[in-house]
C-alpha cells in the first residue's frame, strides 16, 4: 500500500521534499515488475499520477467519491441511532435533515463529524452553521463533550486544510471566491462570474487569469472533481464550509462582502437565463432549464438569501426557483418558498417597496397566491389575491396603466378561485370586473382571455349557447388583434363544447383547427392536450385504432417534455382503450406504467383510479402476478399492496 503519492511529484503545488527524478524512475520500475506478478498493490493519491500509470495501474482507477445512496442511508441511520437522535427522521425536521445529508454528499467522515452535532443542534441550525462557515457548529456542550467534538471538527477541517495549504498563496486567494457555492460550479460560466468579481475594488487584483490552472490544482488535491454533467465541477462537500470559515475571519470581512455581492449579481443574471428557458415553447429548452436549476438549486437559493439580506431585487432568483419547482410538480415546496420570500420582502423599508420594487413584490404576491390556488387552498388564495389588490393600490400612482393591468389580472384570478369552488355568480362578477378595468385601459385584446373564462363558466353549467357566445367573442377579439395562437386555444374549447353536446363531426373539425394552429407555433405541449381530447372523442365512438393513435401522439409529446404527470394520464387512457377491447394483458401493462408515473403524485386521485382498474383485473382474473407487479411499482410488500387495493375510496 502506497498512499499520498501526490507528494512525489508535487513541486508545482509548492510541496517540499519531493522524490528526485531518478528515485521516481526506480519506483516506477519496481511497481511495473510487481504488476506482472501476484502481488496486490494499492496506490492512493489526490492526483492522477499519469507519470506512473504506464506499465503499472494503467486505466485501473477508482475515483473515491461519496457513498452510494443506499450505503449513505445505512450510515446515516447508524449515526442517528448512535447519538439517539432518530426523531429527526420524521416530523418537521425531516426535510432539513435530507437537505443536510444531500449537502454532505455521502462522504463518511463528513457525515460522521457533522451529524454528531445533532445531539445538541437541530438540522436547521447545522445547515445555517455550514452555510455561514461557523467553525463552532456545536454550541451548547459541557467540557467533556467539547473536547470530543472540537477534536472531530478540527480533524475534518484539517483534512481540507492539508490539501488547501499545499496550493500556492495566489490559488488559495482565488479559491476563496468559491465560498458562496454549494455542491457545483458551472465551469462554462466562470468567466461571467469573474467579470462580476473584477467589478469589486477589493478583488480586482486577484490572479483571475489563472482560474483554469487553479481549478485543475484543486481537482488534483480532491477539493473539486468533474461532475457527472459535462461542464460542471463538483465541490468536496466540506470545502465550501472551510472557505466560508476563512472568509469569516474579521480581517477578510470586506473581501467576503465583495465576493457575496459578485455572487448574487452573477446568479441574478443566471436567474434571468433560467426563466427564459422555462418560458420557451421548445421542449428541449424547458428541459434544459429544469436540469440546470436542478443542479444549481442550492446556489440560486444562496443568492436569493443574500439578495434578501441586501434588500435588493430578487425577481429573477425567486422566479427561477419557483418555475423549477412548478416544472417538477413540487407545489408544496414552491408554496413554502413563496411564503418565505414574501415574508422577507415585506420587511423591506417602505421607501423601497413603494418604488420600483413595489411591482416586484406584487408579482411575488401573485405567484404565492397562485401556489395557494394550485394547492386547492382557495380560501388562502382569495386572501392573498385581496392582499395583491391592496399592494396595487399602494403603487398605482407610479403607473396607472400598469397598475390597472395588474388589478384586472387579479380580478381574473379571483374569478378562477370562485370558479373552482363552483361559485358561478361570483366568478362571473370577477371576470366582468376585469373586463371593465381593461376597457378603462383601452385594452381590447386582454378582454379576449376574460370572455374565454366566461365561456368555461357557462360550459361547466351546461349553458351551451351562452358558452358558445362567449367563445365566439373571444375568437373575434383574437382575430382582430391577429393572435392566431390564442385562437387555437379557443378552437380547442369549442371542440370540447361540441363534443359535450354529442356533435362529433363539429368537434373533430374544431380540434383539427386547434392542432393546425398549435403546430404552426410549435406549441407542442398544448398540442398534446388536443390529441388527448381527440383520443377521448374517438374512444366515445369506439374507434379504437384512431383513439390509440391520438393517445400515442400525446404520450410522445409528454415524454419529450418529461411531463410524468400527464404521461400517467395518457397511459391510463391507453389502458382503458385496451381494456374496452378485452385485451387485459396490454391494459395491465399500460395501467402499471400509469401507476409508475402517478406514484410521484400521491395527492392526485389518478393513482386511486389506476389502482381501481388494476384491482378489477386482479379480482376478475385471479392473477396474483398483477398484485406482485403493483407491489413492485409501489416499492412495498405484496400484503401492503393488497390492503391498499382492497380499500380504495373513489
XYZ file of C-alpha atoms in Angstrom:
650
model
C 0.000 0.000 0.000
C 1.439 3.343 -1.099
C -0.600 6.400 -0.067
C -0.172 10.179 -0.535
C 1.552 9.659 -3.884
C 0.765 13.276 -4.752
C 3.774 14.288 -2.643
C 6.185 12.519 -5.011
C 5.882 14.996 -7.894
C 4.148 17.892 -6.130
C 6.712 20.635 -6.682
C 4.252 22.621 -8.812
C 1.919 22.564 -5.825
C 4.560 24.067 -3.534
C 5.212 20.731 -1.771
C 8.683 20.422 -0.362
C 10.870 17.290 -0.307
C 9.525 15.656 -3.455
C 11.172 12.492 -4.757
C 14.128 13.116 -7.160
C 13.601 12.046 -10.794
C 15.940 9.055 -10.542
C 14.084 7.802 -7.462
C 10.768 8.304 -9.261
C 12.037 6.156 -12.131
C 13.234 3.454 -9.720
C 9.849 3.375 -8.010
C 8.038 3.157 -11.340
C 10.239 0.245 -12.469
C 9.740 -1.567 -9.190
C 5.961 -1.231 -9.354
C 5.922 -2.274 -13.024
C 7.668 -5.517 -12.079
C 5.188 -6.133 -9.272
C 2.324 -5.606 -11.711
C 3.479 -8.697 -13.631
C 3.333 -10.943 -10.561
C 0.802 -11.935 -7.918
C 1.348 -9.043 -5.502
C -1.707 -6.877 -4.848
C -0.756 -3.192 -4.924
C -2.995 -0.352 -3.703
C -1.990 3.206 -4.599
C -3.648 6.266 -3.064
C -3.329 9.835 -4.302
C -5.122 13.136 -4.624
C -3.650 13.485 -8.123
C -3.995 11.463 -11.303
C -0.336 10.254 -11.238
C -0.193 9.942 -15.016
C 3.614 9.678 -14.808
C 3.220 6.307 -13.091
C 0.289 4.811 -14.985
C 2.026 3.130 -17.914
C 3.038 -0.413 -17.074
C 1.515 -0.247 -13.569
C -2.138 0.556 -12.891
C -2.864 1.751 -16.462
C -6.629 2.523 -16.560
C -7.409 0.667 -13.333
C -8.505 3.696 -11.296
C -11.300 4.002 -8.764
C -12.419 7.541 -8.014
C -13.162 7.723 -4.299
C -16.409 9.641 -4.038
C -19.177 9.682 -1.503
C -21.077 6.523 -0.612
C -23.919 5.485 -2.886
C -27.432 6.395 -1.768
C -28.161 3.057 -0.079
C -24.851 2.858 1.786
C -25.079 6.523 2.835
C -28.597 5.913 4.146
C -27.376 2.963 6.219
C -24.525 5.022 7.681
C -26.862 7.930 8.477
C -29.258 5.595 10.284
C -26.418 4.172 12.368
C -25.187 7.660 13.263
C -28.694 8.759 14.283
C -29.108 5.643 16.393
C -25.667 6.015 17.997
C -26.422 9.560 19.154
C -30.099 8.794 19.920
C -31.489 11.404 17.532
C -33.723 9.198 15.380
C -36.595 11.670 15.936
C -35.185 13.746 13.073
C -36.152 11.010 10.584
C -39.726 12.310 10.623
C -41.779 15.354 11.512
C -40.921 18.989 10.912
C -37.147 18.438 10.715
C -37.094 15.650 8.131
C -36.757 17.958 5.098
C -33.834 19.818 6.671
C -32.154 16.533 7.587
C -32.482 15.308 3.991
C -31.041 18.576 2.736
C -28.132 18.270 5.176
C -27.415 14.710 4.021
C -27.517 15.872 0.403
C -25.026 18.658 1.135
C -22.619 16.144 2.717
C -22.857 14.069 -0.482
C -22.288 10.663 1.119
C -18.755 11.360 2.402
C -18.349 9.167 5.514
C -16.060 11.479 7.517
C -18.277 14.471 6.782
C -21.412 12.543 7.762
C -19.890 11.224 10.997
C -18.482 14.563 12.131
C -21.353 16.847 11.147
C -24.289 14.612 12.072
C -22.776 14.019 15.519
C -23.829 17.589 16.293
C -27.487 16.549 16.096
C -27.209 15.588 19.765
C -27.233 19.287 20.589
C -28.432 21.135 17.486
C -31.337 20.797 15.056
C -30.674 20.021 11.379
C -31.762 23.600 10.585
C -29.135 25.064 12.927
C -26.379 22.869 11.481
C -27.336 23.859 7.932
C -27.181 27.517 8.931
C -23.754 26.969 10.501
C -22.404 25.222 7.393
C -23.817 27.946 5.182
C -22.294 30.669 7.329
C -18.944 28.915 7.771
C -19.399 28.870 11.541
C -16.424 26.921 12.917
C -18.411 26.178 16.071
C -21.213 24.062 14.663
C -21.845 22.539 18.095
C -22.632 25.238 20.635
C -24.046 24.082 23.970
C -21.533 21.482 25.164
C -20.010 20.693 28.510
C -16.243 20.447 28.736
C -16.067 16.696 28.233
C -18.188 16.837 25.095
C -16.393 19.941 23.941
C -13.054 18.143 23.762
C -14.529 15.270 21.772
C -16.471 17.350 19.236
C -13.821 20.016 18.772
C -11.296 17.274 18.082
C -13.598 15.779 15.441
C -14.403 19.152 13.885
C -10.728 20.017 13.698
C -9.956 16.665 12.124
C -12.299 17.236 9.204
C -11.128 20.827 8.728
C -7.534 19.665 8.835
C -8.260 17.199 6.031
C -9.315 20.131 3.866
C -6.591 22.429 5.163
C -3.925 19.862 4.279
C -4.947 19.997 0.638
C -5.678 23.720 0.652
C -2.364 24.713 2.254
C -0.399 22.872 -0.438
C -1.780 25.239 -3.072
C 0.036 28.440 -3.913
C -0.999 31.589 -1.939
C -2.471 33.067 -5.142
C -4.514 29.920 -5.725
C -5.766 29.989 -2.139
C -6.937 33.591 -2.523
C -8.675 32.835 -5.798
C -10.458 29.763 -4.438
C -11.985 31.862 -1.671
C -14.226 33.218 -4.424
C -15.925 29.790 -4.461
C -17.045 30.163 -0.824
C -20.716 31.008 -1.621
C -21.106 27.961 -3.883
C -22.673 24.729 -2.695
C -22.148 21.390 -4.412
C -21.487 22.560 -8.019
C -19.732 25.212 -10.091
C -20.850 25.815 -13.685
C -17.462 25.912 -15.367
C -18.795 27.330 -18.633
C -19.996 30.430 -16.747
C -16.881 31.039 -14.661
C -15.868 33.905 -16.984
C -19.177 35.687 -16.325
C -18.683 35.257 -12.586
C -15.148 36.605 -12.965
C -16.491 39.755 -14.627
C -18.620 40.426 -11.556
C -15.688 39.706 -9.236
C -13.446 42.133 -11.126
C -16.016 44.904 -10.580
C -15.335 44.720 -6.838
C -12.387 47.023 -5.986
C -11.092 44.799 -3.199
C -10.916 41.806 -5.577
C -9.684 43.372 -8.789
C -6.035 42.362 -8.249
C -6.694 38.652 -7.796
C -4.988 36.453 -10.448
C -8.182 35.636 -12.358
C -6.116 34.775 -15.445
C -5.022 31.637 -13.570
C -8.553 30.327 -12.897
C -8.160 27.254 -15.093
C -4.821 26.205 -13.595
C -6.090 26.817 -10.072
C -9.183 24.711 -10.662
C -7.011 21.901 -12.035
C -4.778 22.125 -8.948
C -7.831 21.997 -6.708
C -9.057 18.909 -8.556
C -5.658 17.273 -8.130
C -5.999 17.761 -4.395
C -9.505 16.349 -4.197
C -11.185 19.669 -3.409
C -13.096 19.596 -6.696
C -13.904 16.917 -9.232
C -15.608 16.685 -12.592
C -19.371 16.430 -12.240
C -21.418 13.752 -13.981
C -22.958 16.581 -16.025
C -20.487 17.888 -18.585
C -19.447 21.490 -17.948
C -19.842 21.355 -14.170
C -17.434 20.818 -11.296
C -18.498 19.238 -8.010
C -17.196 20.629 -4.733
C -15.982 18.319 -1.984
C -18.897 18.769 0.473
C -16.960 20.331 3.377
C -14.798 22.530 1.129
C -17.312 25.448 0.902
C -17.722 25.303 4.686
C -13.952 25.530 5.049
C -13.774 28.518 2.662
C -16.592 30.325 4.489
C -14.876 29.791 7.817
C -11.803 31.504 6.358
C -13.821 34.395 4.965
C -15.489 34.841 8.349
C -12.210 35.965 9.846
C -12.509 39.676 10.777
C -9.592 40.646 8.536
C -11.457 39.291 5.496
C -14.844 40.914 6.134
C -14.531 43.330 3.200
C -13.421 40.532 0.901
C -16.361 38.337 1.973
C -18.887 41.107 1.309
C -17.386 41.739 -2.127
C -17.486 38.032 -3.064
C -21.074 37.692 -1.871
C -22.100 40.769 -3.862
C -20.488 39.435 -7.037
C -22.059 36.018 -6.430
C -25.635 37.282 -6.056
C -25.247 39.596 -9.068
C -23.924 36.694 -11.151
C -26.836 34.480 -10.148
C -29.323 37.253 -10.746
C -28.199 37.131 -14.383
C -28.351 33.338 -14.406
C -31.823 33.523 -12.858
C -32.978 35.598 -15.821
C -31.497 32.977 -18.182
C -33.237 30.147 -16.338
C -36.571 31.997 -16.526
C -36.139 32.399 -20.288
C -35.562 28.661 -20.650
C -38.682 27.838 -18.645
C -40.715 30.319 -20.726
C -39.599 28.798 -24.031
C -42.099 26.938 -26.201
C -39.364 24.466 -27.201
C -39.444 21.332 -25.003
C -35.664 20.872 -25.185
C -35.056 24.341 -23.748
C -37.606 23.807 -20.976
C -35.977 20.500 -20.056
C -32.552 22.175 -20.091
C -33.874 24.834 -17.707
C -35.140 22.095 -15.414
C -31.781 20.277 -15.482
C -29.733 23.435 -14.899
C -31.793 24.717 -11.991
C -31.848 21.210 -10.545
C -28.054 21.312 -10.465
C -27.835 24.936 -9.363
C -30.743 24.938 -6.905
C -28.626 25.444 -3.772
C -26.523 28.147 -5.424
C -29.594 30.055 -6.590
C -31.094 29.676 -3.103
C -27.935 31.127 -1.554
C -28.001 34.060 -3.968
C -31.682 34.639 -3.133
C -30.859 34.692 0.591
C -28.023 37.181 0.019
C -30.255 39.397 -2.139
C -32.983 39.466 0.519
C -30.404 40.395 3.152
C -29.119 43.180 0.888
C -32.701 44.463 0.300
C -32.324 44.313 -3.486
C -34.359 42.841 -6.342
C -34.996 39.092 -6.131
C -37.429 38.568 -9.010
C -35.110 36.581 -11.296
C -33.810 34.391 -8.482
C -37.217 33.720 -6.974
C -38.976 33.007 -10.258
C -36.194 30.653 -11.406
C -36.675 28.535 -8.275
C -40.457 28.842 -8.381
C -40.706 27.748 -12.007
C -38.322 24.877 -11.395
C -40.471 23.585 -8.534
C -43.540 24.006 -10.728
C -41.844 22.028 -13.508
C -41.236 19.071 -11.176
C -44.775 19.412 -9.740
C -43.451 20.124 -6.229
C -46.251 22.540 -5.381
C -45.747 22.341 -1.620
C -42.089 23.390 -1.737
C -42.973 26.122 -4.211
C -45.630 27.382 -1.830
C -43.239 27.355 1.150
C -40.604 29.173 -0.894
C -43.074 31.850 -1.941
C -44.395 32.440 1.586
C -40.848 32.667 2.967
C -39.686 35.151 0.319
C -42.847 37.212 0.681
C -42.337 37.484 4.434
C -38.764 38.677 3.889
C -39.662 41.212 1.208
C -42.381 42.753 3.336
C -39.682 43.710 5.851
C -38.066 45.987 3.245
C -38.283 49.684 4.119
C -41.449 51.373 2.757
C -39.368 53.664 0.561
C -38.117 50.621 -1.351
C -41.496 48.905 -1.596
C -43.237 51.986 -2.922
C -40.643 52.401 -5.664
C -39.697 50.043 -8.482
C -39.578 47.058 -6.113
C -43.257 47.607 -5.419
C -44.026 45.925 -8.723
C -41.700 43.092 -7.830
C -43.428 42.386 -4.525
C -46.754 42.498 -6.351
C -45.562 39.825 -8.782
C -44.317 37.644 -5.944
C -47.602 38.082 -4.032
C -49.396 36.974 -7.178
C -47.115 33.966 -7.532
C -47.707 32.957 -3.890
C -51.462 33.313 -4.383
C -51.144 31.017 -7.392
C -49.371 28.463 -5.184
C -52.317 28.556 -2.784
C -54.579 28.063 -5.796
C -52.544 25.091 -7.069
C -52.726 23.507 -3.622
C -56.515 23.929 -3.807
C -56.372 26.173 -0.749
C -58.939 28.504 -2.251
C -59.628 30.403 0.956
C -55.915 31.198 1.260
C -55.667 32.111 -2.426
C -58.572 34.527 -2.076
C -56.940 36.268 0.906
C -53.575 36.642 -0.854
C -55.172 37.915 -4.075
C -57.022 40.506 -1.960
C -53.616 41.405 -0.462
C -52.352 41.848 -4.029
C -55.169 44.311 -4.743
C -54.000 46.298 -1.686
C -50.427 46.290 -2.994
C -51.606 47.529 -6.391
C -53.410 50.368 -4.631
C -50.132 51.428 -2.974
C -48.201 51.715 -6.235
C -50.860 52.761 -8.757
C -49.726 56.404 -8.581
C -46.428 55.332 -10.189
C -48.056 53.970 -13.327
C -51.858 53.950 -13.546
C -51.993 51.898 -16.731
C -49.672 49.232 -15.420
C -51.487 49.032 -12.083
C -54.808 48.661 -13.924
C -53.376 45.728 -15.890
C -52.269 44.076 -12.646
C -55.618 44.829 -10.998
C -57.535 43.272 -13.884
C -55.285 40.208 -13.782
C -56.018 39.855 -10.069
C -59.784 40.029 -10.644
C -59.249 37.384 -13.316
C -57.542 35.116 -10.766
C -60.217 35.761 -8.157
C -62.693 34.646 -10.789
C -60.781 31.389 -11.221
C -60.774 30.853 -7.437
C -64.552 31.257 -7.375
C -64.960 29.087 -10.471
C -63.037 26.205 -8.878
C -65.435 26.345 -5.936
C -68.390 26.363 -8.340
C -69.387 29.805 -7.122
C -70.565 30.714 -10.604
C -72.102 34.119 -9.898
C -69.023 35.341 -8.027
C -66.758 34.034 -10.786
C -68.765 35.863 -13.444
C -68.707 39.038 -11.328
C -64.899 38.998 -11.033
C -64.448 38.294 -14.742
C -66.768 41.199 -15.588
C -64.812 43.436 -13.171
C -61.633 42.532 -15.030
C -63.267 43.346 -18.370
C -64.343 46.759 -17.077
C -60.781 47.586 -15.928
C -59.384 46.552 -19.310
C -61.984 48.744 -21.039
C -60.901 51.658 -18.844
C -57.359 50.937 -20.003
C -58.485 50.818 -23.657
C -57.130 47.278 -23.713
C -59.405 45.389 -26.060
C -57.033 42.491 -26.587
C -56.862 41.344 -22.934
C -60.639 41.110 -22.803
C -60.353 38.021 -25.002
C -58.982 35.954 -22.078
C -61.924 37.014 -19.906
C -64.530 36.035 -22.499
C -62.750 32.706 -22.783
C -63.051 32.295 -19.000
C -66.715 33.318 -19.031
C -67.205 30.658 -21.689
C -65.757 27.960 -19.435
C -68.051 29.044 -16.563
C -71.070 28.784 -18.820
C -69.861 25.453 -20.241
C -69.471 23.946 -16.756
C -73.065 24.892 -16.040
C -74.088 23.317 -19.360
C -75.294 26.667 -20.646
C -74.217 25.667 -24.146
C -75.470 28.660 -26.137
C -74.064 31.166 -23.642
C -70.715 29.360 -23.645
C -70.598 29.379 -27.436
C -71.401 33.127 -27.463
C -68.511 33.934 -25.100
C -66.063 31.713 -27.015
C -67.053 33.333 -30.295
C -66.473 36.788 -28.754
C -63.006 35.685 -27.625
C -62.322 34.235 -31.087
C -63.329 37.525 -32.730
C -61.119 39.603 -30.427
C -58.082 37.391 -31.070
C -58.787 37.627 -34.782
C -58.927 41.435 -34.669
C -55.562 41.503 -32.903
C -54.060 38.829 -35.188
C -53.450 36.482 -32.256
C -53.819 33.257 -34.152
C -52.113 31.284 -31.390
C -54.821 32.140 -28.854
C -57.444 31.311 -31.441
C -56.030 27.789 -31.350
C -56.939 27.502 -27.657
C -60.468 28.731 -28.361
C -60.939 26.165 -31.137
C -59.859 23.539 -28.615
C -62.573 24.715 -26.198
C -65.161 24.853 -28.962
C -64.245 21.246 -29.771
C -64.879 20.247 -26.158
C -68.160 22.179 -26.186
C -69.327 20.417 -29.354
C -68.225 17.036 -28.045
C -70.110 17.540 -24.785
C -73.289 18.022 -26.852
C -72.601 14.914 -28.959
C -71.754 16.915 -32.091
C -68.818 14.631 -33.010
C -68.159 15.903 -36.531
C -68.164 19.558 -35.480
C -65.928 18.741 -32.518
C -63.482 16.955 -34.829
C -63.304 20.000 -37.127
C -62.588 22.349 -34.238
C -59.902 20.043 -32.801
C -58.176 19.779 -36.165
C -58.125 23.586 -36.453
C -56.626 23.773 -32.964
C -53.942 21.209 -33.873
C -53.009 23.071 -37.038
C -52.601 26.413 -35.279
C -50.676 24.948 -32.333
C -48.371 23.210 -34.798
C -47.717 26.500 -36.617
C -46.476 27.984 -33.329
C -44.565 24.866 -32.235
C -46.824 24.740 -29.188
C -46.292 21.010 -28.842
C -47.212 20.645 -25.180
C -50.586 22.263 -25.745
C -50.992 20.189 -28.883
C -50.744 17.069 -26.714
C -53.881 18.108 -24.799
C -55.755 18.360 -28.096
C -54.539 14.909 -29.167
C -55.804 13.661 -25.814
C -59.249 15.152 -26.471
C -59.304 13.592 -29.939
C -58.471 10.277 -28.314
C -61.404 10.697 -25.946
C -63.677 11.634 -28.861
C -62.669 8.527 -30.838
C -62.974 6.290 -27.779
C -66.537 7.533 -27.199
C -67.338 6.422 -30.768
C -65.457 3.117 -30.239
C -62.902 3.954 -32.907
C -60.188 2.050 -31.046
C -57.345 2.308 -33.560
C -57.783 6.063 -34.037
C -58.105 6.618 -30.268
C -54.870 4.725 -29.604
C -53.036 6.682 -32.341
C -54.068 10.023 -30.871
C -53.150 8.954 -27.338
C -49.739 7.759 -28.533
C -49.090 11.134 -30.185
C -49.948 12.899 -26.934
C -47.750 10.476 -24.982
C -44.676 11.088 -27.135
C -45.001 14.832 -26.644
C -45.300 14.491 -22.862
C -42.264 12.196 -22.829
C -40.341 14.867 -24.743
C -41.257 17.420 -22.069
C -40.518 14.972 -19.228
C -44.086 15.615 -18.058
C -44.583 12.488 -15.954
C -47.959 13.503 -14.585
C -49.571 13.835 -17.999
C -47.754 10.708 -19.184
C -49.569 8.891 -16.378
C -52.932 10.248 -17.542
C -52.314 9.075 -21.121
C -51.120 5.623 -20.025
C -54.354 5.365 -18.074
C -56.365 6.238 -21.186
C -54.425 3.720 -23.290
C -55.194 1.106 -20.638
C -58.878 1.989 -20.894
C -58.812 1.556 -24.679
C -57.133 -1.843 -24.341
C -59.485 -2.871 -21.530
C -62.600 -1.988 -23.503
C -61.314 -4.330 -26.223
C -60.786 -7.086 -23.595
C -57.015 -7.012 -24.166
C -56.285 -7.420 -20.454
C -52.560 -8.038 -20.775
C -51.974 -4.803 -22.671
C -54.375 -2.907 -20.385
C -52.454 -4.150 -17.350
C -49.121 -3.046 -18.815
C -50.445 0.433 -19.574
C -52.019 0.823 -16.127
C -48.791 -0.296 -14.437
C -46.929 2.385 -16.419
C -49.555 4.911 -15.319
C -49.054 3.802 -11.714
C -45.272 4.149 -12.036
C -45.728 7.814 -13.008
C -48.659 8.590 -10.695
C -46.806 7.355 -7.588
C -44.815 10.618 -7.602
C -48.131 12.497 -7.196
C -49.776 10.707 -4.258
C -52.298 13.518 -3.685
C -53.823 13.158 -7.145
C -56.837 10.854 -7.408
C -55.393 9.422 -10.630
C -53.364 6.932 -8.607
C -56.528 5.538 -6.993
C -58.323 5.381 -10.353
C -55.400 3.389 -11.753
C -55.269 1.081 -8.729
C -59.013 0.526 -9.071
C -58.543 -0.532 -12.702
C -55.775 -2.945 -11.725
C -57.865 -4.264 -8.833
C -60.675 -5.152 -11.255
C -58.301 -7.192 -13.406
C -56.766 -8.888 -10.357
C -60.133 -9.844 -8.848
C -61.735 -10.964 -12.116
C -58.739 -12.929 -13.399
C -57.367 -14.141 -10.077
C -53.914 -13.370 -11.476
C -51.651 -12.841 -8.449
C -48.983 -11.544 -10.825
C -50.945 -8.275 -11.054
C -50.720 -7.865 -7.295
C -46.989 -8.631 -7.328
C -46.414 -6.092 -10.114
C -48.328 -3.395 -8.213
C -46.265 -4.093 -5.084
C -43.079 -3.802 -7.144
C -44.102 -0.443 -8.642
C -45.149 0.962 -5.265
C -41.993 -0.466 -3.663
C -43.963 -2.130 -0.917
C -44.858 -5.640 0.211
C -47.483 -7.711 -1.576
C -49.632 -7.650 1.567
C -49.471 -3.848 1.783
C -50.348 -3.515 -1.908
C -53.265 -5.910 -1.445
C -54.537 -3.959 1.561
C -54.384 -0.685 -0.336
C -56.149 -2.033 -3.405
C -58.956 -3.513 -1.335
C -59.649 -0.195 0.392
C -59.652 2.303 -2.465
C -62.146 5.108 -1.953
C -63.101 6.802 -5.213
